[in-house]
Tab-separated table of C-alpha atoms and ligand atoms in Angstrom:
chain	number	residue	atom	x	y	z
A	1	UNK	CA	-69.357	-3.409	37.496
A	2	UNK	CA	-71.022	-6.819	37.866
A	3	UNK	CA	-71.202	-8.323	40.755
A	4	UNK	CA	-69.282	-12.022	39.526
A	5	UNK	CA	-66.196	-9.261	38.390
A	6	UNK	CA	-66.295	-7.126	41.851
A	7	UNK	CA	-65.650	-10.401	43.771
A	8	UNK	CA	-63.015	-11.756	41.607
A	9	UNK	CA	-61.637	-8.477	41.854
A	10	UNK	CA	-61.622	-8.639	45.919
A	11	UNK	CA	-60.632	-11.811	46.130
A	12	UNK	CA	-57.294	-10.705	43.871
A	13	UNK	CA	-57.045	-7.704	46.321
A	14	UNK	CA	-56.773	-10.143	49.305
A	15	UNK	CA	-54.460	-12.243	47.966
A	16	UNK	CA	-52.481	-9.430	47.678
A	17	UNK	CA	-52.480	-8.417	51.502
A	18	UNK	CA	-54.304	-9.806	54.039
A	19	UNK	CA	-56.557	-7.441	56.024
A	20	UNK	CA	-54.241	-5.388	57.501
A	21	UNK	CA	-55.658	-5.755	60.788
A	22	UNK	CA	-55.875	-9.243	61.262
A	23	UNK	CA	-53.167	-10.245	64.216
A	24	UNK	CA	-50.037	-11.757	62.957
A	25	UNK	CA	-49.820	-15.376	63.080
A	26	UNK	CA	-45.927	-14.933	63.717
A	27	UNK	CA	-44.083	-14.633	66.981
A	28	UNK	CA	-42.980	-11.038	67.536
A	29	UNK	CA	-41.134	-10.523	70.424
A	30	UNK	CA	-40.033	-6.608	71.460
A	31	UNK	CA	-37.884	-4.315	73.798
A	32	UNK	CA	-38.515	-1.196	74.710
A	33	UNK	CA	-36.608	1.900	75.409
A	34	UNK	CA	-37.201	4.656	78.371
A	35	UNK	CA	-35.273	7.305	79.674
A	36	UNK	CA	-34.627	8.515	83.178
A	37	UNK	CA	-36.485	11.455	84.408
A	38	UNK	CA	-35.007	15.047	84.307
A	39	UNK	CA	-36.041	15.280	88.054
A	40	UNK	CA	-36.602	12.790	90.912
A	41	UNK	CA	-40.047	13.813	90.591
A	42	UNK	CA	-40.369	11.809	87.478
A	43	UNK	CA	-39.563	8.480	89.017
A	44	UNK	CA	-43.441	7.625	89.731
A	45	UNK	CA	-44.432	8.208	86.541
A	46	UNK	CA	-41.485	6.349	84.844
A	47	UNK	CA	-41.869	3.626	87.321
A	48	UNK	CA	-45.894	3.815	85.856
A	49	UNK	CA	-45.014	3.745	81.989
A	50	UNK	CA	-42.649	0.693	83.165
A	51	UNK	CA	-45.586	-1.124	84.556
A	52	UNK	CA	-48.011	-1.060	81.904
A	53	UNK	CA	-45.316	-1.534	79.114
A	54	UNK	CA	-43.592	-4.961	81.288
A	55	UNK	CA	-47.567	-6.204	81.253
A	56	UNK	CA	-46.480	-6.642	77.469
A	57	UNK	CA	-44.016	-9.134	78.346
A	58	UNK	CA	-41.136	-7.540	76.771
A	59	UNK	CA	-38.022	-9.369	76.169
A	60	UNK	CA	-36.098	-6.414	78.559
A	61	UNK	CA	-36.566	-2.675	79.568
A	62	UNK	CA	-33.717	-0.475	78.277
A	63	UNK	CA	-32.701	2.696	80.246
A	64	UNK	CA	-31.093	5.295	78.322
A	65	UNK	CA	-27.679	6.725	79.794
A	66	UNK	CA	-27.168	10.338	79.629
A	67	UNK	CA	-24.642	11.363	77.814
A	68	UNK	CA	-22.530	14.382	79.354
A	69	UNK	CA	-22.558	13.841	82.813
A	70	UNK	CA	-25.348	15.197	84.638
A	71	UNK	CA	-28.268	12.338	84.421
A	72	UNK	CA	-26.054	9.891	84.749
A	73	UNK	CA	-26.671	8.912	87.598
A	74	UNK	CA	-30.270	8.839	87.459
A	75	UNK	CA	-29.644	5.647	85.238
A	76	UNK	CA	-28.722	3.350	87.910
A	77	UNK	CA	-31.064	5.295	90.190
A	78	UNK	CA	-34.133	4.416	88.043
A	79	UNK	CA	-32.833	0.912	87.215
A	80	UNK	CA	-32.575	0.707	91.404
A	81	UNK	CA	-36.353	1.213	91.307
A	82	UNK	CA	-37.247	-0.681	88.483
A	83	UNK	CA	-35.636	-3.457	89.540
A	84	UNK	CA	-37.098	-3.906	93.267
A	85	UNK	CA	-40.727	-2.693	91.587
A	86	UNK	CA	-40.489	-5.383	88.682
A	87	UNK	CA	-38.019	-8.194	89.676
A	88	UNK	CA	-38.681	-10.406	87.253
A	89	UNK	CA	-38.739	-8.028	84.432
A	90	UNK	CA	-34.985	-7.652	82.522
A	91	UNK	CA	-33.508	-4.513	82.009
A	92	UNK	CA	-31.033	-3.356	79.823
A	93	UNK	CA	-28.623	-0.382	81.101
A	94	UNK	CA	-27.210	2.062	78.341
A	95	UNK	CA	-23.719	2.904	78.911
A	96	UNK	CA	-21.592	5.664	77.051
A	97	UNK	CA	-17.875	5.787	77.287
A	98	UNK	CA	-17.759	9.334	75.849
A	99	UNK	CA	-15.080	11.466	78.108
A	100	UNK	CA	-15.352	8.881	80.875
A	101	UNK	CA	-12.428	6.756	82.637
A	102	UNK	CA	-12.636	3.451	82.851
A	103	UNK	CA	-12.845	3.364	86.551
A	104	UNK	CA	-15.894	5.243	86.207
A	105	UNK	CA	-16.974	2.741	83.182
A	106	UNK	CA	-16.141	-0.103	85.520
A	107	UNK	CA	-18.027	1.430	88.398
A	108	UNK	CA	-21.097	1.513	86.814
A	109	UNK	CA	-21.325	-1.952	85.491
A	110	UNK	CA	-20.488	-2.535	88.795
A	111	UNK	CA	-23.792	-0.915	89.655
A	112	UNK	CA	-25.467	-3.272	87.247
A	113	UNK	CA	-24.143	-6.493	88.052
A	114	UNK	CA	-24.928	-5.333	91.590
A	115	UNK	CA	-28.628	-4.817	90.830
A	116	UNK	CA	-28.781	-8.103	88.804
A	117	UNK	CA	-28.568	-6.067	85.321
A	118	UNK	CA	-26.590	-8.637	83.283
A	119	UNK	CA	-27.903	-6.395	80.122
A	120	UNK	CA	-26.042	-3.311	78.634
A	121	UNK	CA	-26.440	-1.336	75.937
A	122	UNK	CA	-22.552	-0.127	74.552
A	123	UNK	CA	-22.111	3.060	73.449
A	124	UNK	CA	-19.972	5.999	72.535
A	125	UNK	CA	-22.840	8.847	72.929
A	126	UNK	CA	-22.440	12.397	71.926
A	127	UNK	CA	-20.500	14.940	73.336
A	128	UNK	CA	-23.258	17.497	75.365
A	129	UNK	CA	-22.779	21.213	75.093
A	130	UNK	CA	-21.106	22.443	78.263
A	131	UNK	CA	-19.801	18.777	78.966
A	132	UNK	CA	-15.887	18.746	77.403
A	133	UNK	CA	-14.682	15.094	77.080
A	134	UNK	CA	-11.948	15.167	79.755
A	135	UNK	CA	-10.856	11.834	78.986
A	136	UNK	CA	-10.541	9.657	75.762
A	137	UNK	CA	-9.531	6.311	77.601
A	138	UNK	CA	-12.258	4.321	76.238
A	139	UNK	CA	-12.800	6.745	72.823
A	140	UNK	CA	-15.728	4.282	70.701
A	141	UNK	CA	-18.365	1.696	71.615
A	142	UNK	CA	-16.366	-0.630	69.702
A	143	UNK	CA	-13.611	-0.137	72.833
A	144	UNK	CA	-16.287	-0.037	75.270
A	145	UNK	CA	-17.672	-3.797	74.183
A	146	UNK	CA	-13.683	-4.894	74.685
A	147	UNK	CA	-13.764	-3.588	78.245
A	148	UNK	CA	-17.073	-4.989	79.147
A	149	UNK	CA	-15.536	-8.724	77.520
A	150	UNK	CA	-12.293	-8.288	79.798
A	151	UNK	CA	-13.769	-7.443	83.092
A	152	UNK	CA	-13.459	-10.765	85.125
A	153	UNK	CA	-17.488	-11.092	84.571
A	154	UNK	CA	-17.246	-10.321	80.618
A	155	UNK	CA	-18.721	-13.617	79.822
A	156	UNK	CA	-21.484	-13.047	81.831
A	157	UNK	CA	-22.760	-10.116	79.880
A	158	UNK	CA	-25.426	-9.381	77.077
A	159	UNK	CA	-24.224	-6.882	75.034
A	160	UNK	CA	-25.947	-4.807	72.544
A	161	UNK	CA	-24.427	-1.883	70.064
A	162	UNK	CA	-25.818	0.952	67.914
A	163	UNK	CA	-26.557	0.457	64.227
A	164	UNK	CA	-27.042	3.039	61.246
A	165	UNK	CA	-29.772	1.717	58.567
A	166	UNK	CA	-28.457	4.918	56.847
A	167	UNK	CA	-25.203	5.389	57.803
A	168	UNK	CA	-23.677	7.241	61.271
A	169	UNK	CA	-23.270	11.195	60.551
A	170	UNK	CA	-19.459	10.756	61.468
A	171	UNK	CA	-19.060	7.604	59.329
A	172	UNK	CA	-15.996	8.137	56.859
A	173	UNK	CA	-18.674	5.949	53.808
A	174	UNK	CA	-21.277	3.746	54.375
A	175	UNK	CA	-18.960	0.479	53.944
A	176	UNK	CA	-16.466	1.894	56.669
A	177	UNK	CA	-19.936	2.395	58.877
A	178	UNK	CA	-20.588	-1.225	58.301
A	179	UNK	CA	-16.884	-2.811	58.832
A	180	UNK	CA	-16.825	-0.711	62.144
A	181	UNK	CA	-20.179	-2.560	63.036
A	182	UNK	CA	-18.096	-5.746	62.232
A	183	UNK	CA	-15.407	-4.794	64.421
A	184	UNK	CA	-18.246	-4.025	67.421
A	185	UNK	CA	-19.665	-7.583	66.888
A	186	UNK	CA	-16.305	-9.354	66.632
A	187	UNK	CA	-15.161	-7.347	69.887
A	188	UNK	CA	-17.761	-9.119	71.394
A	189	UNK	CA	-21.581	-7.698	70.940
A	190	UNK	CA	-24.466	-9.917	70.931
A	191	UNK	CA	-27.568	-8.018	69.368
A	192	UNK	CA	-27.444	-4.789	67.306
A	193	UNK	CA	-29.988	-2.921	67.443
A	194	UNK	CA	-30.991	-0.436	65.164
A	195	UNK	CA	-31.147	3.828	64.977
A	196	UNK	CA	-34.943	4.316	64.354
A	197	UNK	CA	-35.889	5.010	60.194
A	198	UNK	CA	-39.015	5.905	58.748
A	199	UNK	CA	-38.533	3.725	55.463
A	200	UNK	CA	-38.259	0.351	55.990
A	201	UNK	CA	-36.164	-0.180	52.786
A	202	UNK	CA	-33.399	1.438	54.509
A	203	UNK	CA	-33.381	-1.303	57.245
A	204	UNK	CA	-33.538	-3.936	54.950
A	205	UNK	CA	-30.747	-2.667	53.206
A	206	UNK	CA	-29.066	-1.892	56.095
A	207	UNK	CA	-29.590	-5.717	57.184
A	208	UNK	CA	-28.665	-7.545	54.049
A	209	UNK	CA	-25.240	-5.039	53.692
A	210	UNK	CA	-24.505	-5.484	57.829
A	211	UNK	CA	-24.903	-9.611	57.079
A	212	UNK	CA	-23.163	-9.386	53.857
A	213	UNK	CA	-19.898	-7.105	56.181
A	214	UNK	CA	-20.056	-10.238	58.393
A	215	UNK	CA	-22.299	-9.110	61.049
A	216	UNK	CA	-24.183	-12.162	62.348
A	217	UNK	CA	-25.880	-11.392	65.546
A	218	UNK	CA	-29.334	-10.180	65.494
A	219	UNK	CA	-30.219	-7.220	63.867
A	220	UNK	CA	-32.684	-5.418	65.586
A	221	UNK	CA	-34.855	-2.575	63.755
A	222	UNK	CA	-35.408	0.431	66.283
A	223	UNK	CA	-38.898	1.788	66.440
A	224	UNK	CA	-40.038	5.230	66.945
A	225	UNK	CA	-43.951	5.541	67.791
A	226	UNK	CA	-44.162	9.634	66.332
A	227	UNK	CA	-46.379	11.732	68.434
A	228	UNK	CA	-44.223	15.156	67.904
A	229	UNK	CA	-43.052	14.983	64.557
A	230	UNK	CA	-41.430	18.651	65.441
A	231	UNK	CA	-39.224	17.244	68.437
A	232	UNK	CA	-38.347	13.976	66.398
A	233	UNK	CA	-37.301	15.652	63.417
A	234	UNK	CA	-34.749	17.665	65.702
A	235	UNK	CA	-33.503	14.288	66.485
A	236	UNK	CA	-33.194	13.144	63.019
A	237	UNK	CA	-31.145	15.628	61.656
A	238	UNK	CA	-28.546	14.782	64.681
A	239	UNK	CA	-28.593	11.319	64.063
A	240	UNK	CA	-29.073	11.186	60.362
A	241	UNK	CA	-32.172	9.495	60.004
A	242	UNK	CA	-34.630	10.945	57.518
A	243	UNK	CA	-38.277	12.346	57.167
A	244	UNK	CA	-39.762	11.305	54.443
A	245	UNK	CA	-41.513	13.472	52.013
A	246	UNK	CA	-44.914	12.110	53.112
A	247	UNK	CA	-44.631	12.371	56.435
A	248	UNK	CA	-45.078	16.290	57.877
A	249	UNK	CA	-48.345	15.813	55.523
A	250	UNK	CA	-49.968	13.242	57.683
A	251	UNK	CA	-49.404	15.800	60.961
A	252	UNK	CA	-49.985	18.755	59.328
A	253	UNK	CA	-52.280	20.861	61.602
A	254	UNK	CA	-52.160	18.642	64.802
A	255	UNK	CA	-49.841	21.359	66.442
A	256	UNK	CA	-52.682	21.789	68.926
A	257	UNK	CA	-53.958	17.875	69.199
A	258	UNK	CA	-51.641	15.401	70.736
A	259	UNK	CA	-54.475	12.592	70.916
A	260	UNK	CA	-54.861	12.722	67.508
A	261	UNK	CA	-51.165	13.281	66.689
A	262	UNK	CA	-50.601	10.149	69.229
A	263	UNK	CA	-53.138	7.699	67.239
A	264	UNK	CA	-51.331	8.823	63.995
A	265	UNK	CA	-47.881	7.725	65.452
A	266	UNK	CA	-49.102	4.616	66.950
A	267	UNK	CA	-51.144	3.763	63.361
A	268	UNK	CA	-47.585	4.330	61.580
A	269	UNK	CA	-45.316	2.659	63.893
A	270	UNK	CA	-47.657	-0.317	63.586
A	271	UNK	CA	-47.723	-0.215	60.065
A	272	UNK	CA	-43.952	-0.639	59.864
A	273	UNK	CA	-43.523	-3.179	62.058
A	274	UNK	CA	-46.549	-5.018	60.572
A	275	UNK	CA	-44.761	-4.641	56.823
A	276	UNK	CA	-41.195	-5.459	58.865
A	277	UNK	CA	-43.026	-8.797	60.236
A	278	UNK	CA	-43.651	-9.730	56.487
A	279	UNK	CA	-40.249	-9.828	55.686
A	280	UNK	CA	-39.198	-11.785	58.515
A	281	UNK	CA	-38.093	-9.590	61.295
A	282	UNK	CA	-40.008	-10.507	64.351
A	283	UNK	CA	-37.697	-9.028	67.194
A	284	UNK	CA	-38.295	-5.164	67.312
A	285	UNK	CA	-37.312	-2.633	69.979
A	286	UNK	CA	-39.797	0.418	70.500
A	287	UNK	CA	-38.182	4.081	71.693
A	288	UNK	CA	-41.098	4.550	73.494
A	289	UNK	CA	-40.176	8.290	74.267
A	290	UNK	CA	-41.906	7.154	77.952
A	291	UNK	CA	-45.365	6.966	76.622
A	292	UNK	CA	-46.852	3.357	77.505
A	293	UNK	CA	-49.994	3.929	75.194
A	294	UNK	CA	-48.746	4.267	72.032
A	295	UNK	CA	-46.294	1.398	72.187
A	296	UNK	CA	-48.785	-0.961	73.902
A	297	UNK	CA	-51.174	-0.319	70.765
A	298	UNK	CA	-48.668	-0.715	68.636
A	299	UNK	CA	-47.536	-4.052	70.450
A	300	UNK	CA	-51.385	-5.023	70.400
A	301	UNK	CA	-51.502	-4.117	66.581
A	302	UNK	CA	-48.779	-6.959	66.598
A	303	UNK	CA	-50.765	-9.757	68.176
A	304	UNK	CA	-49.493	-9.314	71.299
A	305	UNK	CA	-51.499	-9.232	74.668
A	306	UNK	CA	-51.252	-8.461	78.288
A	307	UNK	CA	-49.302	-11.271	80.478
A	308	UNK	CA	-49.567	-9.340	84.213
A	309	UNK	CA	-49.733	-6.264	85.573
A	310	UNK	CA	-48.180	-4.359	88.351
A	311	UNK	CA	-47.752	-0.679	88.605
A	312	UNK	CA	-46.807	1.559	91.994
A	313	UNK	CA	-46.799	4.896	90.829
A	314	UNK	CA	-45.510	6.350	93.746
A	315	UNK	CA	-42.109	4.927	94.064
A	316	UNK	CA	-38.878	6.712	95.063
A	317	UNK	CA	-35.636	5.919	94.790
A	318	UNK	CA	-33.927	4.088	97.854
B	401	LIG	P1	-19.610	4.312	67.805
B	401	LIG	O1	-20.155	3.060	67.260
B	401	LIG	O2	-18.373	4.207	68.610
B	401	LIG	O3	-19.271	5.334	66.640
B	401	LIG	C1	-20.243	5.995	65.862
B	401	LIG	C2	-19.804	6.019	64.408
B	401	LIG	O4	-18.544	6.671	64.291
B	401	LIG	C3	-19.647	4.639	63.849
B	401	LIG	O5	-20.881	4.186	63.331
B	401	LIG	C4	-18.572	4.836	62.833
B	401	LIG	O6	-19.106	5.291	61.608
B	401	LIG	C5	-17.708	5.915	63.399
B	401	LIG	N1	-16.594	5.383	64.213
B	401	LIG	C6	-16.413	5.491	65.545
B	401	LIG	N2	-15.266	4.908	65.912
B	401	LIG	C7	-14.711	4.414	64.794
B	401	LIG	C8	-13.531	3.683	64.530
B	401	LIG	N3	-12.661	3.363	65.504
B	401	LIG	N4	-13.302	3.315	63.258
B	401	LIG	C9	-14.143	3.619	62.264
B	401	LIG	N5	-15.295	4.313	62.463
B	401	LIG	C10	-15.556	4.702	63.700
B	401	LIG	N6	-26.808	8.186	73.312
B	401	LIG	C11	-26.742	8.493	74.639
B	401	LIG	O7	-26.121	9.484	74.991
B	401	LIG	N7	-27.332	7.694	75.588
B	401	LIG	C12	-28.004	6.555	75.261
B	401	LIG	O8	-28.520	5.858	76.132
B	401	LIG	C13	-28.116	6.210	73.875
B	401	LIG	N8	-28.769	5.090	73.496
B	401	LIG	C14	-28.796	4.746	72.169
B	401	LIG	C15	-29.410	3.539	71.802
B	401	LIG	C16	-29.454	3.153	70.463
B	401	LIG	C17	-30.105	1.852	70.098
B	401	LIG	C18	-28.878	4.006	69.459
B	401	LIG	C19	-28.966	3.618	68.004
B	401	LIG	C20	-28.270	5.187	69.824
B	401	LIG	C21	-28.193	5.574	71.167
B	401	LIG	N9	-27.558	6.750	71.574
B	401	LIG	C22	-27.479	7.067	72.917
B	401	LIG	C23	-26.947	7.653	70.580
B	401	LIG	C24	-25.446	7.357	70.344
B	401	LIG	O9	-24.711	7.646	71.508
B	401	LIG	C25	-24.980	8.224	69.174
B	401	LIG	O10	-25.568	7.768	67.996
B	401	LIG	C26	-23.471	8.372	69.012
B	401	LIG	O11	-23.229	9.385	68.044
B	401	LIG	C27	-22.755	7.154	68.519
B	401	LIG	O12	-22.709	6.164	69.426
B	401	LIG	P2	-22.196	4.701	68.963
B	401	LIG	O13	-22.197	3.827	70.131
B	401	LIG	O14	-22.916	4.265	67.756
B	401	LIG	O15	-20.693	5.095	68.587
């Protein structure tokens, strides 16, 4: 090939795509997700991850809410700690009405408000095995949002719900999914945000149908970093969110190397949101399973940088 046709031919190929790894000139702004630790031994290293994911500068820290009973309270527990550790860093509580009375609902926003969490994340959550609902006072999130509004402080409240990009497993069609997501909004939600999806098609469906249903808070796409594509994929078939065909290819044989398996996640993840970026959605919220690394290179990936740091790996609950 000459050499006159070999640039013209570049120069076509970069007017295609930029170089994929030059920063984004756009604003991206995530959240990120963390759970509470199965044991109280796990609040150090929780209270770690925190640290080096808030030197992000996320727009809040969620807490997941176990669903079922028994880690429930470790929710507020680890919020407790987060909170005194990182004061000026906002957190999000999940919530799940699932078999609990409103009392209890009402106690732990209680909780919340007490610890300055104005954030919650409204959900129904799945029944546990070994956990019976005992009560079905508050039965869907959608009921859940209309008892955070009517609490005395309901105004005071950001609230965010669950989406489907494809469609809740217990969702009668895909339309009824989307008019329930309606009803969450109009009961009072401020921000969706998204079940995590592997094709970014299905979001952007997902987000042009959920606009087109009348949904017209944010619509945030949730983001899972893969570094155990065998766990995950558990997860997916429970939630309905699918593997696609290419995907067990690009792990195949890392049973034995979670570095590697870890770069490959964080490589993927940043490729979505990079290609989510280009059509316009800048606001993204990471599952970040409770690994810091992977999410902070994928949040690098994104143009973003460090704004502080703070970390005390020791802490305890009070
Ligand atoms: P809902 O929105 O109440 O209902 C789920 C689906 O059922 C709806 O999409 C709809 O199709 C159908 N449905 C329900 N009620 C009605 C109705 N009245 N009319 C018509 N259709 C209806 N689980 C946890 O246990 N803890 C967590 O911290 C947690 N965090 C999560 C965070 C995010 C961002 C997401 C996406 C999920 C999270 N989950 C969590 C999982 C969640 O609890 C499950 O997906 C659960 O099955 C549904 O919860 P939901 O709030 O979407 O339920």
């Amino acid at each position: 090939m000459s050499e006159d046709r070999l640039e013209v031919e570049t120069e076509e190929r970069l007017a295609r795509r930029p170089w994929p790894a030059e920063p984004l000139a756009r604003n991206i702004e995530v959240s990120f997700e963390v759970f509470p630790p199965a044991t109280e031994a796990g609040y150090g290293t929780v209270v770690e991850t925190v640290g080096k994911l808030a030197a992000m500068g996320p727009a809040f820290v969620s807490v997941t809410y176990g669903a079922g009973g028994s880690t429930r309270h470790r929710t507020v527990d680890v919020i407790r700690v987060l909170r005194r550790e990182f004061p000026e860093l906002p957190i999000a509580g999940h919530l799940t009405c699932g078999g609990a009375s409103m009392r209890e609902l009402n106690e732990v926003l209680d909780h919340y408000a007490e610890l300055g969490v104005r954030r919650v994340v409204a959900l129904r959550g799945d029944p546990t095995e070994g956990h019976a609902t005992s009560t079905n006072e508050v039965p869907d999130a959608r009921a859940l949002v209309e008892l955070i509004r009517g609490r005395p402080d309901g105004a005071e409240w950001h609230v965010s719900v669950a989406g489907y990009p494809e469609t809740h497993p217990l969702a009668a069609s895909r339309q009824a999914d989307l008019s329930y997501l309606a009803d969450k909004v109009s009961a009072g939600a401020d921000r969706v945000i998204s079940q995590f999806f592997f094709d970014n098609e299905d979001f952007l469906r997902f987000h042009r149908d959920a606009r087109a249903a009348g949904v017209g808070v944010p619509i945030v796409p949730g983001i899972m970093p893969v570094a155990d594509l065998t766990k995950i994929s558990r997860f997916a078939q429970r939630c309905g969110a699918s593997i696609p065909a290419w995907m067990p290819d690009l792990y195949e044989g890392l049973d034995g190397d979670p570095d590697v398996r870890r770069l490959v996640g964080a490589t993927l993840a940043a490729e979505q949101c990079r290609h989510l970026a280009e059509h316009g959605i800048n606001v993204l919220h990471l599952y970040t399973m409770n690994h810091a690394a992977i999410s902070t290179a994928v949040c690098r990936m994104l143009g973003m940088r460090p704004r502080h740091t703070k970390s005390h790996p020791t802490a305890q609950p009070a």
